């Protein structure tokens, strides 16, 4: 199933996801380049929210640009297989290898605002990430590594403390939603 059909079939968890899904589908109808960063307004990212086997810890990175602990993920950069993007980013950013999908398909749809920032010496204007997230389980015993060009730390933290580690207030509601959804599994 292609990513557009996956998004169309995704059952929103709450009103926020319902409205974000509507905007994401609208962007797909308006823009031809939403899978690439060539679209300076909005483009797709894919993320892995990685929990341990008992689902009481989450694997996070300390993101260099945002100076905050956060989940793993990255830009689609033209790739239509958003699950493959999420898996690649999780492995690259943390070093874990023993992972599997917890829930079939998409776990969350979110539109995430990105503030203007410097990246590799160039200014990146504010834009939106059309975020597709997947819930993964990773082996807590796998060795973790820091991907120095993107993060300065990798660690498992208690799921209930995730919001305390985040310096990004706009992400607190997203993380609270993730935690609620995991508790309902």
mmCIF file of C-alpha atoms in Angstrom:
data_model
loop_
_atom_site.group_PDB
_atom_site.id
_atom_site.type_symbol
_atom_site.label_atom_id
_atom_site.label_comp_id
_atom_site.label_asym_id
_atom_site.label_seq_id
_atom_site.Cartn_x
_atom_site.Cartn_y
_atom_site.Cartn_z
ATOM 1 C CA UNK A 1 0.000 0.000 0.000
ATOM 2 C CA UNK A 2 1.429 3.389 -0.897
ATOM 3 C CA UNK A 3 1.883 6.112 1.690
ATOM 4 C CA UNK A 4 -1.031 8.231 0.423
ATOM 5 C CA UNK A 5 -3.447 5.302 0.792
ATOM 6 C CA UNK A 6 -2.015 4.585 4.253
ATOM 7 C CA UNK A 7 -2.732 8.158 5.301
ATOM 8 C CA UNK A 8 -6.223 8.076 3.792
ATOM 9 C CA UNK A 9 -7.020 4.841 5.668
ATOM 10 C CA UNK A 10 -5.532 5.979 8.958
ATOM 11 C CA UNK A 11 -8.151 6.327 11.688
ATOM 12 C CA UNK A 12 -7.416 9.521 13.626
ATOM 13 C CA UNK A 13 -7.041 9.114 17.379
ATOM 14 C CA UNK A 14 -8.478 12.510 18.282
ATOM 15 C CA UNK A 15 -9.638 15.819 16.821
ATOM 16 C CA UNK A 16 -6.063 17.069 16.402
ATOM 17 C CA UNK A 17 -5.173 14.070 14.225
ATOM 18 C CA UNK A 18 -8.437 14.391 12.313
ATOM 19 C CA UNK A 19 -7.703 18.025 11.435
ATOM 20 C CA UNK A 20 -4.008 17.357 10.737
ATOM 21 C CA UNK A 21 -4.921 14.449 8.455
ATOM 22 C CA UNK A 22 -7.226 16.780 6.510
ATOM 23 C CA UNK A 23 -4.433 19.349 6.057
ATOM 24 C CA UNK A 24 -1.890 16.649 5.119
ATOM 25 C CA UNK A 25 -4.237 15.265 2.454
ATOM 26 C CA UNK A 26 -4.837 18.816 1.219
ATOM 27 C CA UNK A 27 -1.068 19.375 0.921
ATOM 28 C CA UNK A 28 -0.812 16.159 -1.103
ATOM 29 C CA UNK A 29 -3.439 17.537 -3.483
ATOM 30 C CA UNK A 30 -1.838 20.970 -3.800
ATOM 31 C CA UNK A 31 1.911 20.330 -3.823
ATOM 32 C CA UNK A 32 3.846 17.945 -6.029
ATOM 33 C CA UNK A 33 7.018 18.104 -3.955
ATOM 34 C CA UNK A 34 5.895 17.400 -0.370
ATOM 35 C CA UNK A 35 8.192 14.378 -0.179
ATOM 36 C CA UNK A 36 11.226 16.646 -0.549
ATOM 37 C CA UNK A 37 12.692 19.630 1.224
ATOM 38 C CA UNK A 38 12.305 21.522 -2.057
ATOM 39 C CA UNK A 39 8.897 22.406 -0.655
ATOM 40 C CA UNK A 40 9.825 25.236 1.690
ATOM 41 C CA UNK A 41 6.302 25.444 3.165
ATOM 42 C CA UNK A 42 5.566 21.847 4.211
ATOM 43 C CA UNK A 43 7.192 18.466 3.631
ATOM 44 C CA UNK A 44 7.020 14.919 4.959
ATOM 45 C CA UNK A 45 9.049 13.549 7.813
ATOM 46 C CA UNK A 46 8.857 10.085 9.265
ATOM 47 C CA UNK A 47 9.614 9.131 12.838
ATOM 48 C CA UNK A 48 10.016 6.110 15.065
ATOM 49 C CA UNK A 49 8.744 6.389 18.599
ATOM 50 C CA UNK A 50 10.802 3.536 20.065
ATOM 51 C CA UNK A 51 9.792 1.904 23.326
ATOM 52 C CA UNK A 52 11.319 -1.001 25.214
ATOM 53 C CA UNK A 53 9.703 -4.427 25.559
ATOM 54 C CA UNK A 54 7.797 -3.505 28.721
ATOM 55 C CA UNK A 55 6.766 -0.189 27.119
ATOM 56 C CA UNK A 56 7.773 1.837 30.145
ATOM 57 C CA UNK A 57 10.802 3.532 28.545
ATOM 58 C CA UNK A 58 11.365 5.440 25.335
ATOM 59 C CA UNK A 59 14.603 5.766 23.366
ATOM 60 C CA UNK A 60 15.469 9.420 22.766
ATOM 61 C CA UNK A 61 18.257 11.489 21.282
ATOM 62 C CA UNK A 62 19.518 14.906 22.334
ATOM 63 C CA UNK A 63 18.905 16.836 19.121
ATOM 64 C CA UNK A 64 21.676 19.316 18.290
ATOM 65 C CA UNK A 65 19.527 21.880 16.457
ATOM 66 C CA UNK A 66 16.677 21.981 18.976
ATOM 67 C CA UNK A 67 18.845 21.420 22.064
ATOM 68 C CA UNK A 68 16.210 19.035 23.386
ATOM 69 C CA UNK A 69 15.667 15.343 24.002
ATOM 70 C CA UNK A 70 13.341 13.982 21.340
ATOM 71 C CA UNK A 71 12.242 10.959 19.350
ATOM 72 C CA UNK A 72 14.116 9.860 16.241
ATOM 73 C CA UNK A 73 13.098 10.718 12.709
ATOM 74 C CA UNK A 74 13.951 12.539 9.562
ATOM 75 C CA UNK A 75 12.928 13.907 6.198
ATOM 76 C CA UNK A 76 11.431 11.638 3.555
ATOM 77 C CA UNK A 77 13.813 13.165 0.969
ATOM 78 C CA UNK A 78 11.810 11.703 -1.912
ATOM 79 C CA UNK A 79 11.302 8.254 -0.352
ATOM 80 C CA UNK A 80 7.690 7.062 -0.527
ATOM 81 C CA UNK A 81 8.204 4.217 1.966
ATOM 82 C CA UNK A 82 7.816 6.253 5.149
ATOM 83 C CA UNK A 83 8.207 3.180 7.375
ATOM 84 C CA UNK A 84 11.607 2.528 5.795
ATOM 85 C CA UNK A 85 12.557 6.161 6.510
ATOM 86 C CA UNK A 86 11.527 5.803 10.171
ATOM 87 C CA UNK A 87 13.519 2.563 10.566
ATOM 88 C CA UNK A 88 16.588 4.021 8.842
ATOM 89 C CA UNK A 89 16.528 7.121 11.027
ATOM 90 C CA UNK A 90 16.054 5.104 14.228
ATOM 91 C CA UNK A 91 19.027 2.887 13.402
ATOM 92 C CA UNK A 92 21.261 5.756 12.204
ATOM 93 C CA UNK A 93 20.507 8.072 15.124
ATOM 94 C CA UNK A 94 20.746 5.502 17.929
ATOM 95 C CA UNK A 95 22.656 2.453 16.691
ATOM 96 C CA UNK A 96 19.932 -0.011 17.741
ATOM 97 C CA UNK A 97 19.343 -2.921 15.374
ATOM 98 C CA UNK A 98 16.840 -5.220 17.068
ATOM 99 C CA UNK A 99 13.591 -3.427 16.326
ATOM 100 C CA UNK A 100 10.100 -4.271 15.181
ATOM 101 C CA UNK A 101 6.823 -2.509 14.532
ATOM 102 C CA UNK A 102 4.451 -2.595 17.525
ATOM 103 C CA UNK A 103 1.253 -1.518 15.797
ATOM 104 C CA UNK A 104 0.479 -2.153 12.151
ATOM 105 C CA UNK A 105 0.906 0.938 10.023
ATOM 106 C CA UNK A 106 0.884 4.553 11.088
ATOM 107 C CA UNK A 107 0.854 5.298 14.828
ATOM 108 C CA UNK A 108 0.332 9.063 14.621
ATOM 109 C CA UNK A 109 -0.211 11.925 12.184
ATOM 110 C CA UNK A 110 0.915 15.382 13.252
ATOM 111 C CA UNK A 111 1.734 18.718 11.700
ATOM 112 C CA UNK A 112 4.787 20.006 13.528
ATOM 113 C CA UNK A 113 5.948 23.625 13.284
ATOM 114 C CA UNK A 114 9.660 24.129 12.702
ATOM 115 C CA UNK A 115 11.153 27.451 13.730
ATOM 116 C CA UNK A 116 13.783 29.119 11.584
ATOM 117 C CA UNK A 117 17.265 27.828 12.421
ATOM 118 C CA UNK A 118 20.807 27.374 11.176
ATOM 119 C CA UNK A 119 21.782 24.018 9.669
ATOM 120 C CA UNK A 120 25.262 23.320 8.312
ATOM 121 C CA UNK A 121 25.948 27.046 8.092
ATOM 122 C CA UNK A 122 22.746 27.915 6.210
ATOM 123 C CA UNK A 123 19.542 29.480 7.452
ATOM 124 C CA UNK A 124 16.450 27.284 7.173
ATOM 125 C CA UNK A 125 13.189 29.267 7.115
ATOM 126 C CA UNK A 126 10.241 28.308 9.315
ATOM 127 C CA UNK A 127 8.119 25.557 7.781
ATOM 128 C CA UNK A 128 5.874 22.617 8.637
ATOM 129 C CA UNK A 129 6.725 18.953 9.002
ATOM 130 C CA UNK A 130 3.951 16.652 7.854
ATOM 131 C CA UNK A 131 4.865 14.007 10.388
ATOM 132 C CA UNK A 132 4.037 10.332 10.014
ATOM 133 C CA UNK A 133 5.081 8.358 13.099
ATOM 134 C CA UNK A 134 5.411 4.639 13.717
ATOM 135 C CA UNK A 135 5.508 2.877 17.070
ATOM 136 C CA UNK A 136 8.573 0.627 17.301
ATOM 137 C CA UNK A 137 9.934 -1.656 19.932
ATOM 138 C CA UNK A 138 13.710 -1.692 20.333
ATOM 139 C CA UNK A 139 15.949 -3.920 22.421
ATOM 140 C CA UNK A 140 16.991 -1.996 25.503
ATOM 141 C CA UNK A 141 20.198 -4.088 25.631
ATOM 142 C CA UNK A 142 21.414 -2.999 22.179
ATOM 143 C CA UNK A 143 24.459 -0.753 22.327
ATOM 144 C CA UNK A 144 23.601 2.839 21.444
ATOM 145 C CA UNK A 145 25.755 5.318 19.548
ATOM 146 C CA UNK A 146 25.717 9.073 19.113
ATOM 147 C CA UNK A 147 25.389 10.391 15.547
ATOM 148 C CA UNK A 148 27.463 13.495 16.220
ATOM 149 C CA UNK A 149 26.301 15.504 13.204
ATOM 150 C CA UNK A 150 22.704 15.290 14.513
ATOM 151 C CA UNK A 151 22.697 14.481 18.207
ATOM 152 C CA UNK A 152 24.840 14.721 21.300
ATOM 153 C CA UNK A 153 23.264 11.928 23.327
ATOM 154 C CA UNK A 154 21.185 8.767 23.187
ATOM 155 C CA UNK A 155 19.390 7.273 26.173
ATOM 156 C CA UNK A 156 16.425 5.332 27.439
ATOM 157 C CA UNK A 157 14.210 7.390 29.719
ATOM 158 C CA UNK A 158 11.035 6.496 31.594
ATOM 159 C CA UNK A 159 8.055 7.088 29.327
ATOM 160 C CA UNK A 160 6.322 9.115 32.043
ATOM 161 C CA UNK A 161 9.283 11.548 32.211
ATOM 162 C CA UNK A 162 9.501 12.282 28.485
ATOM 163 C CA UNK A 163 7.842 15.687 28.721
ATOM 164 C CA UNK A 164 10.288 16.717 31.470
ATOM 165 C CA UNK A 165 13.190 16.061 29.063
ATOM 166 C CA UNK A 166 11.704 18.086 26.196
ATOM 167 C CA UNK A 167 12.583 21.778 25.816
ATOM 168 C CA UNK A 168 10.010 22.088 23.035
ATOM 169 C CA UNK A 169 6.632 23.080 24.533
ATOM 170 C CA UNK A 170 4.792 22.422 21.255
ATOM 171 C CA UNK A 171 5.891 18.760 21.484
ATOM 172 C CA UNK A 172 4.452 18.190 24.968
ATOM 173 C CA UNK A 173 0.922 17.568 23.650
ATOM 174 C CA UNK A 174 2.266 15.216 20.976
ATOM 175 C CA UNK A 175 4.211 13.206 23.550
ATOM 176 C CA UNK A 176 1.252 13.158 25.958
ATOM 177 C CA UNK A 177 -0.882 11.772 23.113
ATOM 178 C CA UNK A 178 1.720 9.083 22.374
ATOM 179 C CA UNK A 179 1.820 8.049 26.033
ATOM 180 C CA UNK A 180 -1.981 7.843 26.175
ATOM 181 C CA UNK A 181 -2.104 5.759 23.019
ATOM 182 C CA UNK A 182 0.551 3.366 24.338
ATOM 183 C CA UNK A 183 -1.338 2.905 27.602
ATOM 184 C CA UNK A 184 -4.404 1.882 25.589
ATOM 185 C CA UNK A 185 -2.575 -0.901 23.737
#
